[in-house]
Coordinates of C-alpha atoms in Angstrom, one line a residue:
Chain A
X1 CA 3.8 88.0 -45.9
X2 CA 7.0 88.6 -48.1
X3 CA 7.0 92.4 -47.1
X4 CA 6.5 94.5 -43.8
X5 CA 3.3 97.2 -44.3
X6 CA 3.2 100.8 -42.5
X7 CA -0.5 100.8 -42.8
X8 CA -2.0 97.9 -41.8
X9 CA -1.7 94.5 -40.0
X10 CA -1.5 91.0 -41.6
X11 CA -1.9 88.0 -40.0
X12 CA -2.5 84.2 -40.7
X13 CA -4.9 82.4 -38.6
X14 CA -5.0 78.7 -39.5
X15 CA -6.8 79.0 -42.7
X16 CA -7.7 82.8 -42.4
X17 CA -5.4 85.6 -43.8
X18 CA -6.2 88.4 -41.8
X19 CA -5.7 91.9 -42.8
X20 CA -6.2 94.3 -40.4
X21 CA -6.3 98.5 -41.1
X22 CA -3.8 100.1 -38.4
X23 CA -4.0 103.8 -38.0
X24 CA -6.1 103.8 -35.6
X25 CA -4.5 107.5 -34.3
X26 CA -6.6 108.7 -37.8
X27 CA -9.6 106.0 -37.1
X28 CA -7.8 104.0 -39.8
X29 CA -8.2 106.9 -42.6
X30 CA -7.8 105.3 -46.2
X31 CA -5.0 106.4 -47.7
X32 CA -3.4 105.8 -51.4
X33 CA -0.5 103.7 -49.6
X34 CA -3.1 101.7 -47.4
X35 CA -5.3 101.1 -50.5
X36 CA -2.5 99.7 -52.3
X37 CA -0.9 97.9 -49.0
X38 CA -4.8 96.0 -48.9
X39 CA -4.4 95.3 -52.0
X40 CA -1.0 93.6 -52.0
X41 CA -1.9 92.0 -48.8
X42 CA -5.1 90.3 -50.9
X43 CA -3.2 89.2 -53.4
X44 CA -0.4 87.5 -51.6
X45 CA -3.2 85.3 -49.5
X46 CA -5.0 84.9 -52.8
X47 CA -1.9 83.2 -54.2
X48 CA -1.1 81.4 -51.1
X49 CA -2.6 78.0 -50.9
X50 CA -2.5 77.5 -47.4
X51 CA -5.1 80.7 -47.3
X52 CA -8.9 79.6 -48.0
X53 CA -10.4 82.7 -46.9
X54 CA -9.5 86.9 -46.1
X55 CA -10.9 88.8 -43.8
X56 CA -10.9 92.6 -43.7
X57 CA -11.0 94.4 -40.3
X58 CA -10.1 97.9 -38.5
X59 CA -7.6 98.5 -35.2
X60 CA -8.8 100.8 -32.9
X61 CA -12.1 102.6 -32.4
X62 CA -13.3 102.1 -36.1
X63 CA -13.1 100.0 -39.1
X64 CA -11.9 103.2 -41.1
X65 CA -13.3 107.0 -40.6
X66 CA -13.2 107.6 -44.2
X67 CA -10.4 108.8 -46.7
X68 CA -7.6 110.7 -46.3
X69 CA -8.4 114.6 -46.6
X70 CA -4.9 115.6 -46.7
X71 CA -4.6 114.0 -49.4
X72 CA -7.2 115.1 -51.9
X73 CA -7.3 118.1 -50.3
X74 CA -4.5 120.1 -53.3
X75 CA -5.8 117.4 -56.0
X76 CA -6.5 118.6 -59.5
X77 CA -8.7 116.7 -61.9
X78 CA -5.4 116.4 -64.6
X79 CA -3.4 115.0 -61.8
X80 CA -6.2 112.4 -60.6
X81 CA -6.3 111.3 -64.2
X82 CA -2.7 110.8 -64.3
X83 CA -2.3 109.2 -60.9
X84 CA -4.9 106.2 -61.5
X85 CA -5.5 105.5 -58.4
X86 CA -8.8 104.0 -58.7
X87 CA -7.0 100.6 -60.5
X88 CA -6.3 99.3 -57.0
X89 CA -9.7 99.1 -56.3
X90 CA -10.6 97.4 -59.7
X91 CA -7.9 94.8 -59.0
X92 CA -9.4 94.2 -55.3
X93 CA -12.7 92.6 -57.4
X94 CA -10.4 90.4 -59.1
X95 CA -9.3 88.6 -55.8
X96 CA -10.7 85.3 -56.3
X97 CA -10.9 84.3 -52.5
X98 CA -13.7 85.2 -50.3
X99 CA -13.5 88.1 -48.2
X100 CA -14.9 88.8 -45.4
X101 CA -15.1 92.3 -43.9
X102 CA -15.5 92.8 -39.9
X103 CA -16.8 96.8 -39.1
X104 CA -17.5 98.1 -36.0
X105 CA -17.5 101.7 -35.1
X106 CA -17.9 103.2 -38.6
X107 CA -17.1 102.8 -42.2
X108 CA -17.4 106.1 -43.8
X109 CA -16.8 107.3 -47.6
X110 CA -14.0 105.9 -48.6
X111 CA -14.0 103.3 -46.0
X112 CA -17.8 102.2 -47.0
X113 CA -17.0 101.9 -50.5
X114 CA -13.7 99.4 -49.2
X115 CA -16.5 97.4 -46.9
X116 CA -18.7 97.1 -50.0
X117 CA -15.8 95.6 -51.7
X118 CA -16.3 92.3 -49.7
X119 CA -18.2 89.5 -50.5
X120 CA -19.9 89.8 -47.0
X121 CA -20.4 92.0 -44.1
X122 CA -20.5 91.6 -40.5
X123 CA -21.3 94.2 -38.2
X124 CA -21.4 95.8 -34.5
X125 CA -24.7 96.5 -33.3
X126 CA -23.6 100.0 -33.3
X127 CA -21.5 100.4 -36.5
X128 CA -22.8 103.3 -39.0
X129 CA -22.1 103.6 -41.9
X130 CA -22.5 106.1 -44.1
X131 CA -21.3 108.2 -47.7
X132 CA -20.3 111.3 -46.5
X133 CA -18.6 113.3 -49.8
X134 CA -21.7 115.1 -50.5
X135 CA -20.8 117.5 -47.8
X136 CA -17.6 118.2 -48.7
X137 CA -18.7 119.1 -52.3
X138 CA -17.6 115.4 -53.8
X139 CA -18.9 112.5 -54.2
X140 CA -17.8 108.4 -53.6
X141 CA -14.9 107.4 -56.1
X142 CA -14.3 104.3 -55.7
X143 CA -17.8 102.7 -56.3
X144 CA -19.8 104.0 -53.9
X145 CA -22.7 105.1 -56.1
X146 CA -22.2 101.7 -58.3
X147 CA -21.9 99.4 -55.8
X148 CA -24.4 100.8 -53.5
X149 CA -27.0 101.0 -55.7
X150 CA -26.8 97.4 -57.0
X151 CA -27.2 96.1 -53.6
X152 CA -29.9 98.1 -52.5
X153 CA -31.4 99.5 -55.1
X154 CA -31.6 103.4 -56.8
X155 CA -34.6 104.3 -54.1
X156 CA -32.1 104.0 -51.1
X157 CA -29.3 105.0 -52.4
X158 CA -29.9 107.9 -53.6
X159 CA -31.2 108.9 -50.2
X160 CA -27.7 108.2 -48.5
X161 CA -25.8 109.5 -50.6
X162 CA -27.4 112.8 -51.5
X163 CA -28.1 113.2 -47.9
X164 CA -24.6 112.1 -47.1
X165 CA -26.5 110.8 -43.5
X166 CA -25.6 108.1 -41.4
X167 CA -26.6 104.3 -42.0
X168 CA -27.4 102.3 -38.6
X169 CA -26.2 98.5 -38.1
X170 CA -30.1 97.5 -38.7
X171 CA -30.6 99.7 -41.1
X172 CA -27.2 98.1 -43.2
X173 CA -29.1 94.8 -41.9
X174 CA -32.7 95.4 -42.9
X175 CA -31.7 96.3 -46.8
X176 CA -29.5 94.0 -47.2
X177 CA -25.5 95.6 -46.8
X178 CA -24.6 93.5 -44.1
X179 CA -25.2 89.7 -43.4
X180 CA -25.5 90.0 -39.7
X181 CA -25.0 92.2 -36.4
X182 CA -23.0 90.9 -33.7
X183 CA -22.2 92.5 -30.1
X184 CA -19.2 94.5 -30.6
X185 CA -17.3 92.7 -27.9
X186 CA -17.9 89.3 -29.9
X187 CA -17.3 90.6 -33.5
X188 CA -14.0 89.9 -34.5
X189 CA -14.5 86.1 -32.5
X190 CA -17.9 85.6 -34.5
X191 CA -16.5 86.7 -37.6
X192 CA -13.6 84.2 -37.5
X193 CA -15.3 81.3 -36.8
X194 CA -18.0 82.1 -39.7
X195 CA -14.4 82.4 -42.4
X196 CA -13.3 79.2 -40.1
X197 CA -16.1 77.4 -41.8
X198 CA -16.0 79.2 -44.7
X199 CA -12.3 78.1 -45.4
X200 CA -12.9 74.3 -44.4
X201 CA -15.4 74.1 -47.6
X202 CA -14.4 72.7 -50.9
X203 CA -12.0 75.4 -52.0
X204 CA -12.5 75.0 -56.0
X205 CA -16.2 74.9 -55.4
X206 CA -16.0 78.4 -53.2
X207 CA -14.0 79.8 -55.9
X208 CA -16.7 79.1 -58.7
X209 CA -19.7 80.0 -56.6
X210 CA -18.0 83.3 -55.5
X211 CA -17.1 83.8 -59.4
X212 CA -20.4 83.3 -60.6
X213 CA -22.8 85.1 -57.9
X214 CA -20.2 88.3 -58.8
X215 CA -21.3 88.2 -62.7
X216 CA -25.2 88.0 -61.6
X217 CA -24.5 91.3 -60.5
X218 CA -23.0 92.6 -63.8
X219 CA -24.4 90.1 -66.4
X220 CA -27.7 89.5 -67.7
X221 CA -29.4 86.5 -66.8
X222 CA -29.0 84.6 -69.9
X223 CA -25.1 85.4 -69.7
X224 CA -25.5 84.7 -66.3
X225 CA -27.1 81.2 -66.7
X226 CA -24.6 80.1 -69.3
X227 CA -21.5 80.8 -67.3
X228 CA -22.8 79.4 -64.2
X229 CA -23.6 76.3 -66.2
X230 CA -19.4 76.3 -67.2
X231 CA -18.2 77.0 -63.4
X232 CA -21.1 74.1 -62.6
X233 CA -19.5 71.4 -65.0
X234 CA -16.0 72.6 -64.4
X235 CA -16.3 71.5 -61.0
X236 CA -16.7 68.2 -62.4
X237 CA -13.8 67.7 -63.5
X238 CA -12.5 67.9 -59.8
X239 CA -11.0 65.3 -57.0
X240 CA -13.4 67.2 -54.7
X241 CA -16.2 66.5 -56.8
X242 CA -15.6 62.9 -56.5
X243 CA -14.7 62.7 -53.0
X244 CA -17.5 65.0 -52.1
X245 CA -20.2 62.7 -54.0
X246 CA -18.3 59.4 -52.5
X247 CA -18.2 60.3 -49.1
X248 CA -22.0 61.7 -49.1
X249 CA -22.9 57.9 -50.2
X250 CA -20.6 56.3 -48.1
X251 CA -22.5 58.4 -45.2
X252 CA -18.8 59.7 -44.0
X253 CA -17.1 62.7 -43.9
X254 CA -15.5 64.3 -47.1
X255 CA -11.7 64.8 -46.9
X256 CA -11.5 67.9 -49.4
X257 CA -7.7 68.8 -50.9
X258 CA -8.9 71.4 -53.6
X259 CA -7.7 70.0 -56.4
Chain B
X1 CA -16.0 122.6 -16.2
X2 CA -20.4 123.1 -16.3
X3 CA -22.6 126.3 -16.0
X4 CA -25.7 124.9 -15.4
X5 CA -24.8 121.0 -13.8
X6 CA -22.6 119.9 -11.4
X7 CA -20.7 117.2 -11.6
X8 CA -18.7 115.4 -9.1
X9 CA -17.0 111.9 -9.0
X10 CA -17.2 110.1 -5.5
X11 CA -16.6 106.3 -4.3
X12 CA -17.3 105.1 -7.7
X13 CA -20.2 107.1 -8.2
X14 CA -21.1 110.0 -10.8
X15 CA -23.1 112.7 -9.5
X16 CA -24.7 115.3 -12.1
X17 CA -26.7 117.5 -10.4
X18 CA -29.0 119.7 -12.2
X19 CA -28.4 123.4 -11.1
X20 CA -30.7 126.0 -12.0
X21 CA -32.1 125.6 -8.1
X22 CA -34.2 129.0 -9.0
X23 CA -36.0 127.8 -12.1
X24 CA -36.6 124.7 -10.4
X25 CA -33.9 123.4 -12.6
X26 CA -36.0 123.9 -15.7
X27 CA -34.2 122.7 -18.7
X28 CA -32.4 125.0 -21.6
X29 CA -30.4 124.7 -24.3
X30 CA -27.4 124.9 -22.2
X31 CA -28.8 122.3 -19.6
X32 CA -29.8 119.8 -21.8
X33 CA -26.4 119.8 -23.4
X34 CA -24.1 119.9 -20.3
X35 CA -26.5 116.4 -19.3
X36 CA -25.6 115.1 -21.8
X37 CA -21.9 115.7 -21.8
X38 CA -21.7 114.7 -18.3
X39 CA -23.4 111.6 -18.9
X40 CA -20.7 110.6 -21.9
X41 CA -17.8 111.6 -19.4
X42 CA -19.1 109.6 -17.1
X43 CA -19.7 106.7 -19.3
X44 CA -16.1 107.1 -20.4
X45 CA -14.6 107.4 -16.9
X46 CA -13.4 104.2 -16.0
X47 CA -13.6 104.6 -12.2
X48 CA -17.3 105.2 -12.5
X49 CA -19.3 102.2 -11.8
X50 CA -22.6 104.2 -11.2
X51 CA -24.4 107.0 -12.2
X52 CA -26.6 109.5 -10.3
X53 CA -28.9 112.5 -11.7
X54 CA -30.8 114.5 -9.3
X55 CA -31.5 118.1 -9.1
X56 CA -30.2 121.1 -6.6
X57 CA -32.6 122.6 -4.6
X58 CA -36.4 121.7 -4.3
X59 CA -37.1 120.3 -7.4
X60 CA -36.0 117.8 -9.7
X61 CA -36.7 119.1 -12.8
X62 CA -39.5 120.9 -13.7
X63 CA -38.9 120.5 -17.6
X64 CA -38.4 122.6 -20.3
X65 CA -37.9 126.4 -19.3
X66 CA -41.6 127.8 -20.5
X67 CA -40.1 131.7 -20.6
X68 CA -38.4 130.6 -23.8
X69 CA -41.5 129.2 -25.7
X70 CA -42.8 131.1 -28.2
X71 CA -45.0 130.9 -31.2
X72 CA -42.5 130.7 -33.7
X73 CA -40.9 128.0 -32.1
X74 CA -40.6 124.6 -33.7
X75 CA -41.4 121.9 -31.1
X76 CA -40.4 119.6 -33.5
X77 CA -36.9 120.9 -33.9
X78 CA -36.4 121.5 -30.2
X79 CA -36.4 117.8 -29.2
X80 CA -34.5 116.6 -32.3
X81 CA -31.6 119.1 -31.8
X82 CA -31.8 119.4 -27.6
X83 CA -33.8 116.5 -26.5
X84 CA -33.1 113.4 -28.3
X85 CA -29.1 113.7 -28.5
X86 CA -29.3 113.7 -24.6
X87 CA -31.4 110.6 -24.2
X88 CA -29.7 109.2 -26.6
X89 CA -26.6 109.4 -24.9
X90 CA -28.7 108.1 -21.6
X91 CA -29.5 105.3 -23.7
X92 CA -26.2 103.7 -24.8
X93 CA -24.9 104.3 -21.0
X94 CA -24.2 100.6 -19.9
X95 CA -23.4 101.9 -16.2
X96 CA -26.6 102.0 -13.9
X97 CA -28.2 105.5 -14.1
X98 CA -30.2 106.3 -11.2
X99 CA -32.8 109.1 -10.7
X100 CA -32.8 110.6 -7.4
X101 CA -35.7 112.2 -7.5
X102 CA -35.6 114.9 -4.5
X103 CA -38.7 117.0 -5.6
X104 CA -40.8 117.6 -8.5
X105 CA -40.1 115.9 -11.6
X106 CA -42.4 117.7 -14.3
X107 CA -43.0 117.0 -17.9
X108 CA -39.4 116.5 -19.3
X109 CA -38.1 116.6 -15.9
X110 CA -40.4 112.9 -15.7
X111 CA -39.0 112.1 -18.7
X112 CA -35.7 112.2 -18.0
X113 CA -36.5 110.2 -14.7
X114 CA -37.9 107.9 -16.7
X115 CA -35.1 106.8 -18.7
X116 CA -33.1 106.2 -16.0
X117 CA -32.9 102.5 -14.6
X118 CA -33.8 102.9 -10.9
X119 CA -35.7 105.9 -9.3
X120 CA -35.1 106.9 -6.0
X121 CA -37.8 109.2 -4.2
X122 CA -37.9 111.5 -1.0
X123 CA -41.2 111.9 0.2
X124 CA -41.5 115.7 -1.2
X125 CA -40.7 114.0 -4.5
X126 CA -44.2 114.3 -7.1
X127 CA -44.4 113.2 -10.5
X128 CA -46.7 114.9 -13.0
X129 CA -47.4 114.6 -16.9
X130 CA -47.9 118.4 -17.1
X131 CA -47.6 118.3 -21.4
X132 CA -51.0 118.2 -21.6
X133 CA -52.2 120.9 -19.4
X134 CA -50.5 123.2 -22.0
X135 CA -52.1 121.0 -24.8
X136 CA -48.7 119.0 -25.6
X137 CA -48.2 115.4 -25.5
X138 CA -45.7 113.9 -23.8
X139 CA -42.2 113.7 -25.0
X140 CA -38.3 112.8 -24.5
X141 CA -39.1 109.1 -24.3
X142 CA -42.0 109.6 -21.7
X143 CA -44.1 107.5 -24.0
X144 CA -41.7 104.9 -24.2
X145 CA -40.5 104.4 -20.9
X146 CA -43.8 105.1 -19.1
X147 CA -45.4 101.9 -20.1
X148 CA -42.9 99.5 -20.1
X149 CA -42.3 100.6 -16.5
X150 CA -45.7 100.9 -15.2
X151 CA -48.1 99.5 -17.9
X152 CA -50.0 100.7 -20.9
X153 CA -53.4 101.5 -19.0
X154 CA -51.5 103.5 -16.0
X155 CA -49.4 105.3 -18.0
X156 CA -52.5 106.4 -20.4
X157 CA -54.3 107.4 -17.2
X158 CA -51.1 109.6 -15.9
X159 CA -50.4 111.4 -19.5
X160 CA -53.9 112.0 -20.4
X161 CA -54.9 113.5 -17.2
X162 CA -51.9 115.0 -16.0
X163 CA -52.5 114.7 -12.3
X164 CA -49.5 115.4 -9.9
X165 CA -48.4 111.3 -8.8
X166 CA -46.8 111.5 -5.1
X167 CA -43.9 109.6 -4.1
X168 CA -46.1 107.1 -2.1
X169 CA -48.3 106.4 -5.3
X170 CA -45.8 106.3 -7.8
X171 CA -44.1 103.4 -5.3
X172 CA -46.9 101.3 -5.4
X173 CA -47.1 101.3 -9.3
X174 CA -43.6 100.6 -9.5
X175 CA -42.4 103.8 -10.9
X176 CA -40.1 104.5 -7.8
X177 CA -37.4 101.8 -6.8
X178 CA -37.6 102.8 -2.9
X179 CA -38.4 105.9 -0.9
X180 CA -35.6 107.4 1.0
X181 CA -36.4 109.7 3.6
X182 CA -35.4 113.3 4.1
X183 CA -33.5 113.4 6.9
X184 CA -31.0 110.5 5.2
X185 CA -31.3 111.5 1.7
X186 CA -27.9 112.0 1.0
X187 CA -26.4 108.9 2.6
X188 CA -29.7 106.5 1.3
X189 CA -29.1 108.2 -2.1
X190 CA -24.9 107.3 -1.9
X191 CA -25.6 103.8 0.0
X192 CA -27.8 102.3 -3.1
X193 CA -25.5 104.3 -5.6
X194 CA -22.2 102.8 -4.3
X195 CA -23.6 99.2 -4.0
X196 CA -24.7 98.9 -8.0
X197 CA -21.4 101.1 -8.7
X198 CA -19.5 97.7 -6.6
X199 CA -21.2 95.3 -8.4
X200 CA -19.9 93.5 -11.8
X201 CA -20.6 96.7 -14.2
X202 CA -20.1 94.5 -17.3
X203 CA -23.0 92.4 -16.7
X204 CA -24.9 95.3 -15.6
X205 CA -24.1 96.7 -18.9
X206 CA -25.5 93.4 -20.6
X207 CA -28.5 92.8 -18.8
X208 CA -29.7 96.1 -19.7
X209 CA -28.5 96.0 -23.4
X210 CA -30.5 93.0 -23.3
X211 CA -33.7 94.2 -21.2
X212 CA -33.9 96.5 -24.2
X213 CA -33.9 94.2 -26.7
X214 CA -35.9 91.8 -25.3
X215 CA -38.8 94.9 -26.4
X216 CA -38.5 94.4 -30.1
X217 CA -36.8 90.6 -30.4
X218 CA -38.1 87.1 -31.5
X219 CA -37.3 84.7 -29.1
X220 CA -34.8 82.9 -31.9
X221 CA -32.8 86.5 -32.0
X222 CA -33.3 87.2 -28.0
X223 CA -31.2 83.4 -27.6
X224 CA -28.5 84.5 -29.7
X225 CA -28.0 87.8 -27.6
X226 CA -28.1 85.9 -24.6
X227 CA -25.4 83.6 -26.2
X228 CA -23.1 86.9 -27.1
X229 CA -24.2 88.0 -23.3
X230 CA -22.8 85.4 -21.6
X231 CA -19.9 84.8 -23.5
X232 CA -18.5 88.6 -22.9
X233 CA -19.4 88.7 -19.3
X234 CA -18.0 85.0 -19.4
X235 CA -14.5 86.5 -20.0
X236 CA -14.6 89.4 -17.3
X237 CA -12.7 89.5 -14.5
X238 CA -15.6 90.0 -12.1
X239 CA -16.6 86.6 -13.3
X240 CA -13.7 85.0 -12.5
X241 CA -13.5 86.5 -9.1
X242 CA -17.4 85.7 -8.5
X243 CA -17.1 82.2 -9.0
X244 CA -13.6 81.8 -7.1
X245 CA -15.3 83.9 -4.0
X246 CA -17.8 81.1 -3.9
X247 CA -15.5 78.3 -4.1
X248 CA -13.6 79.8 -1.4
X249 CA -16.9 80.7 0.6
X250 CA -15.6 84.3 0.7
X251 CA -17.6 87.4 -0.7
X252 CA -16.7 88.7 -3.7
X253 CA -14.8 91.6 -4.4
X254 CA -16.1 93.0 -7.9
X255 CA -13.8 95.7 -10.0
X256 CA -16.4 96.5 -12.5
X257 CA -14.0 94.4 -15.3

């Protein structure tokens, strides 16, 4: 990392970048700095060849409490408008690298709608999670009734987040917001080594699958279809490709260089 | 620091004693919260290894405080607000939790015995499902635990008739861990409380986060825990010192880490 952050912790772990939110005094509460320290964090490991994978964590007690109250607390709608805030979040779905988000403890409001920006979840047994804003007289900014609701559904979401209650670990599990529970002890270890094989597959190939399964969410499945087809014949004009196909018939193992 | 518990810390061992000795420890508002608070302090205190409840006087617990039911009361709301948060709290205690059960433990007052992991049991000590006799069912988790401690059949015969179990009986179906008597209650209680609160807390902790599961797990899922299970407790110090007292033919000196 070309830059020291206040907010959080970055780390490179063989082929993992790891970011790591650090106020844990607060229980890690999101604020504009931290946002845009993530943010900057992503896209140096995202330009950083020697980085295959990201994976998103919290210090301390929690992933992240929530956002910053302080900081909203004086806000008026004019200077919200002004400030833009929201365009570091848009430019965290452009990273083009898989990320991988640890929570334990919980991952509230703000800090739900940052989990949902991974590409997968893994959890403690006992995280919660949970969209909160309701009770405050709000509601989630930064995605939280978009994102939400296209993984799980209007039905659900709607429940959480006009109830504002908490969402257990098996709950998150059952519909579908997480990819797996761990023991809380074991999380960080078990999420490593999942982005440790994560980051030894063919990088160009990674790239284009992550690509495409984002626009299924957005696009319609004809659109859908025809730019999966482009990514899919793209990749053919690859070394991997080649190397891939080769070393499957030559019943060895393929030496991938993501090019 | 309590109204209605005490609560000491001694040898490793946290005692929460309920204390309303002259309504036979009956539980209130106030009670059920100050269990519950005493249980999370002593979950959080590091120099606790074990946990003991027991009651003050000549019961155990007699359950909820029947002077404060009335008709507008909503039952419902009473064990989500009072009840639940407390065993709850029981529940995700990875430290043993043992009932000594010194007298009567009545309707809640089972209950909470219940969800403990061991109960000890003077001989003056009685259990009794008294929900029904008022036309209740039972409730804080008695339906839970009761079976998966004594079996589906007993624990249908206890709740629906309500008869008052002695010590002795409730020892043979494997409800009480082991009968102290009256005379050494004190010391048998602290002797078996101070041995588990010596022992490797960690994988305590683990075997009963696992017991748990093992109640609503595949066998696929239940070998993955185990997996998780042994490699935390593989990285505690107790382990170390567990296998290096056995190499050296010693006995091992645990720290509960």
């Amino acid at each position: 990392m070309n830059r020291s952050f206040e907010n959080i912790e970055t780390a490179v772990k063989g082929k993992i970048g790891l970011i790591e939110l650090n106020r844990p005094k607060v229980l890690n509460a999101l604020n504009r700095q931290m946002v845009t320290e993530i943010l900057e964090a992503m896209e140096q490991y995202d330009r950083d060849p020697d980085i295959k994978i990201i994976v998103l964590a919290g210090k301390g007690r929690a992933f992240a409490a929530g956002a910053d109250i302080d900081e909203m607390m004086d806000a008026d709608a004019i200077s919200l408008e002004t400030l833009n805030q929201f365009t570091d979040w848009d430019r965290l779905a452009w990273i083009k690298k898989p990320i991988i988000g640890a929570v334990h403890g919980f991952a509230l409001g703000g800090a739900f709608e940052l989990a949902l920006c991974c590409d997968m979840l893994f959890a403690s047994e006992k995280a919660e999670f949970g969209f909160p804003e309701v009770n405050l007289g709000i509601m989630p900014g930064a995605g939280g009734t978009q994102r939400l609701t296209k993984l799980v559904g209007k039905t659900k979401a709607m429940e959480w987040v006009l109830s504002g209650k908490r969402i257990s670990a098996t709950e998150a599990l059952h519909f579908g917001i997480i990819n797996s529970t761990f023991a809380e002890e074991v999380l960080m270890e078990e999420t490593m080594k999942f982005a440790g094989n994560i980051a030894n597959q063919p990088p160009l190939a990674v790239r284009m699958i992550k690509e495409s399964i984002h626009k299924a969410v957005d696009y319609s499945l004809y659109e859908g279809m025809q730019y999966e087809r482009k990514n899919f014949y793209l990749l053919f004009a690859s070394e991997d490709q080649k190397e891939g196909m080769r070393a499957f018939k030559e019943k060895r193992k393929p030496d991938f260089k993501g090019k | 620091m309590f109204e209605t518990v005490l609560y000491e810390v001694r040898n490793r061992v946290a005692y929460i004693t309920l204390n309303r000795p002259d309504k036979l420890n009956a539980f209130t508002k106030e009670l059920n919260k100050e269990v519950q608070s005493a249980i999370k302090a002593a979950s959080r205190d590091k120099s606790v290894g074990a946990l003991v409840i027991t009651g003050a006087g000549r019961a155990f617990c007699s359950g909820e405080d029947l002077s404060g039911v009335s008709e507008e009361m909503d039952h419902g709301e009473v064990l989500r607000k009072r009840y639940n948060p407390m065993l709850i709290e029981l529940d995700r205690c990875e430290k043993p939790v043992i009932a000594a059960v010194n007298g009567v433990a009545a309707g809640a007052g089972m209950s909470l015995a219940l969800a403990c992991d061991f109960r000890l049991a003077s001989d003056k000590a009685s259990f009794i499902e008294a929900f029904i006799h008022v036309g209740l069912v039972p409730d804080a988790g008695n339906l839970y635990h009761l079976p998966r401690i004594i079996g589906h059949a007993k624990a249908l015969e206890l709740a629906v008739f309500g008869e008052k179990l002695p010590a002795e009986k409730a020892k043979e179906l494997g409800l009480v861990t082991e009968m102290i008597p009256a005379d050494t209650w004190e010391e048998g209680i602290a002797a078996f409380a101070e041995r588990l609160a010596n022992m490797p807390t960690v994988a305590i902790g683990l075997i009963k986060r696992n017991l748990k599961a093992s109640w609503h797990s595949n066998l696929e899922d239940f070998l993955e825990r185990d997996a998780q299970a042994q490699r935390i407790a593989g990285m505690t110090v107790d382990h170390r010192e567990g296998v290096s007292a056995f190499l050296e033919k010693r006995n091992a000196v645990f720290k509960g880490e």
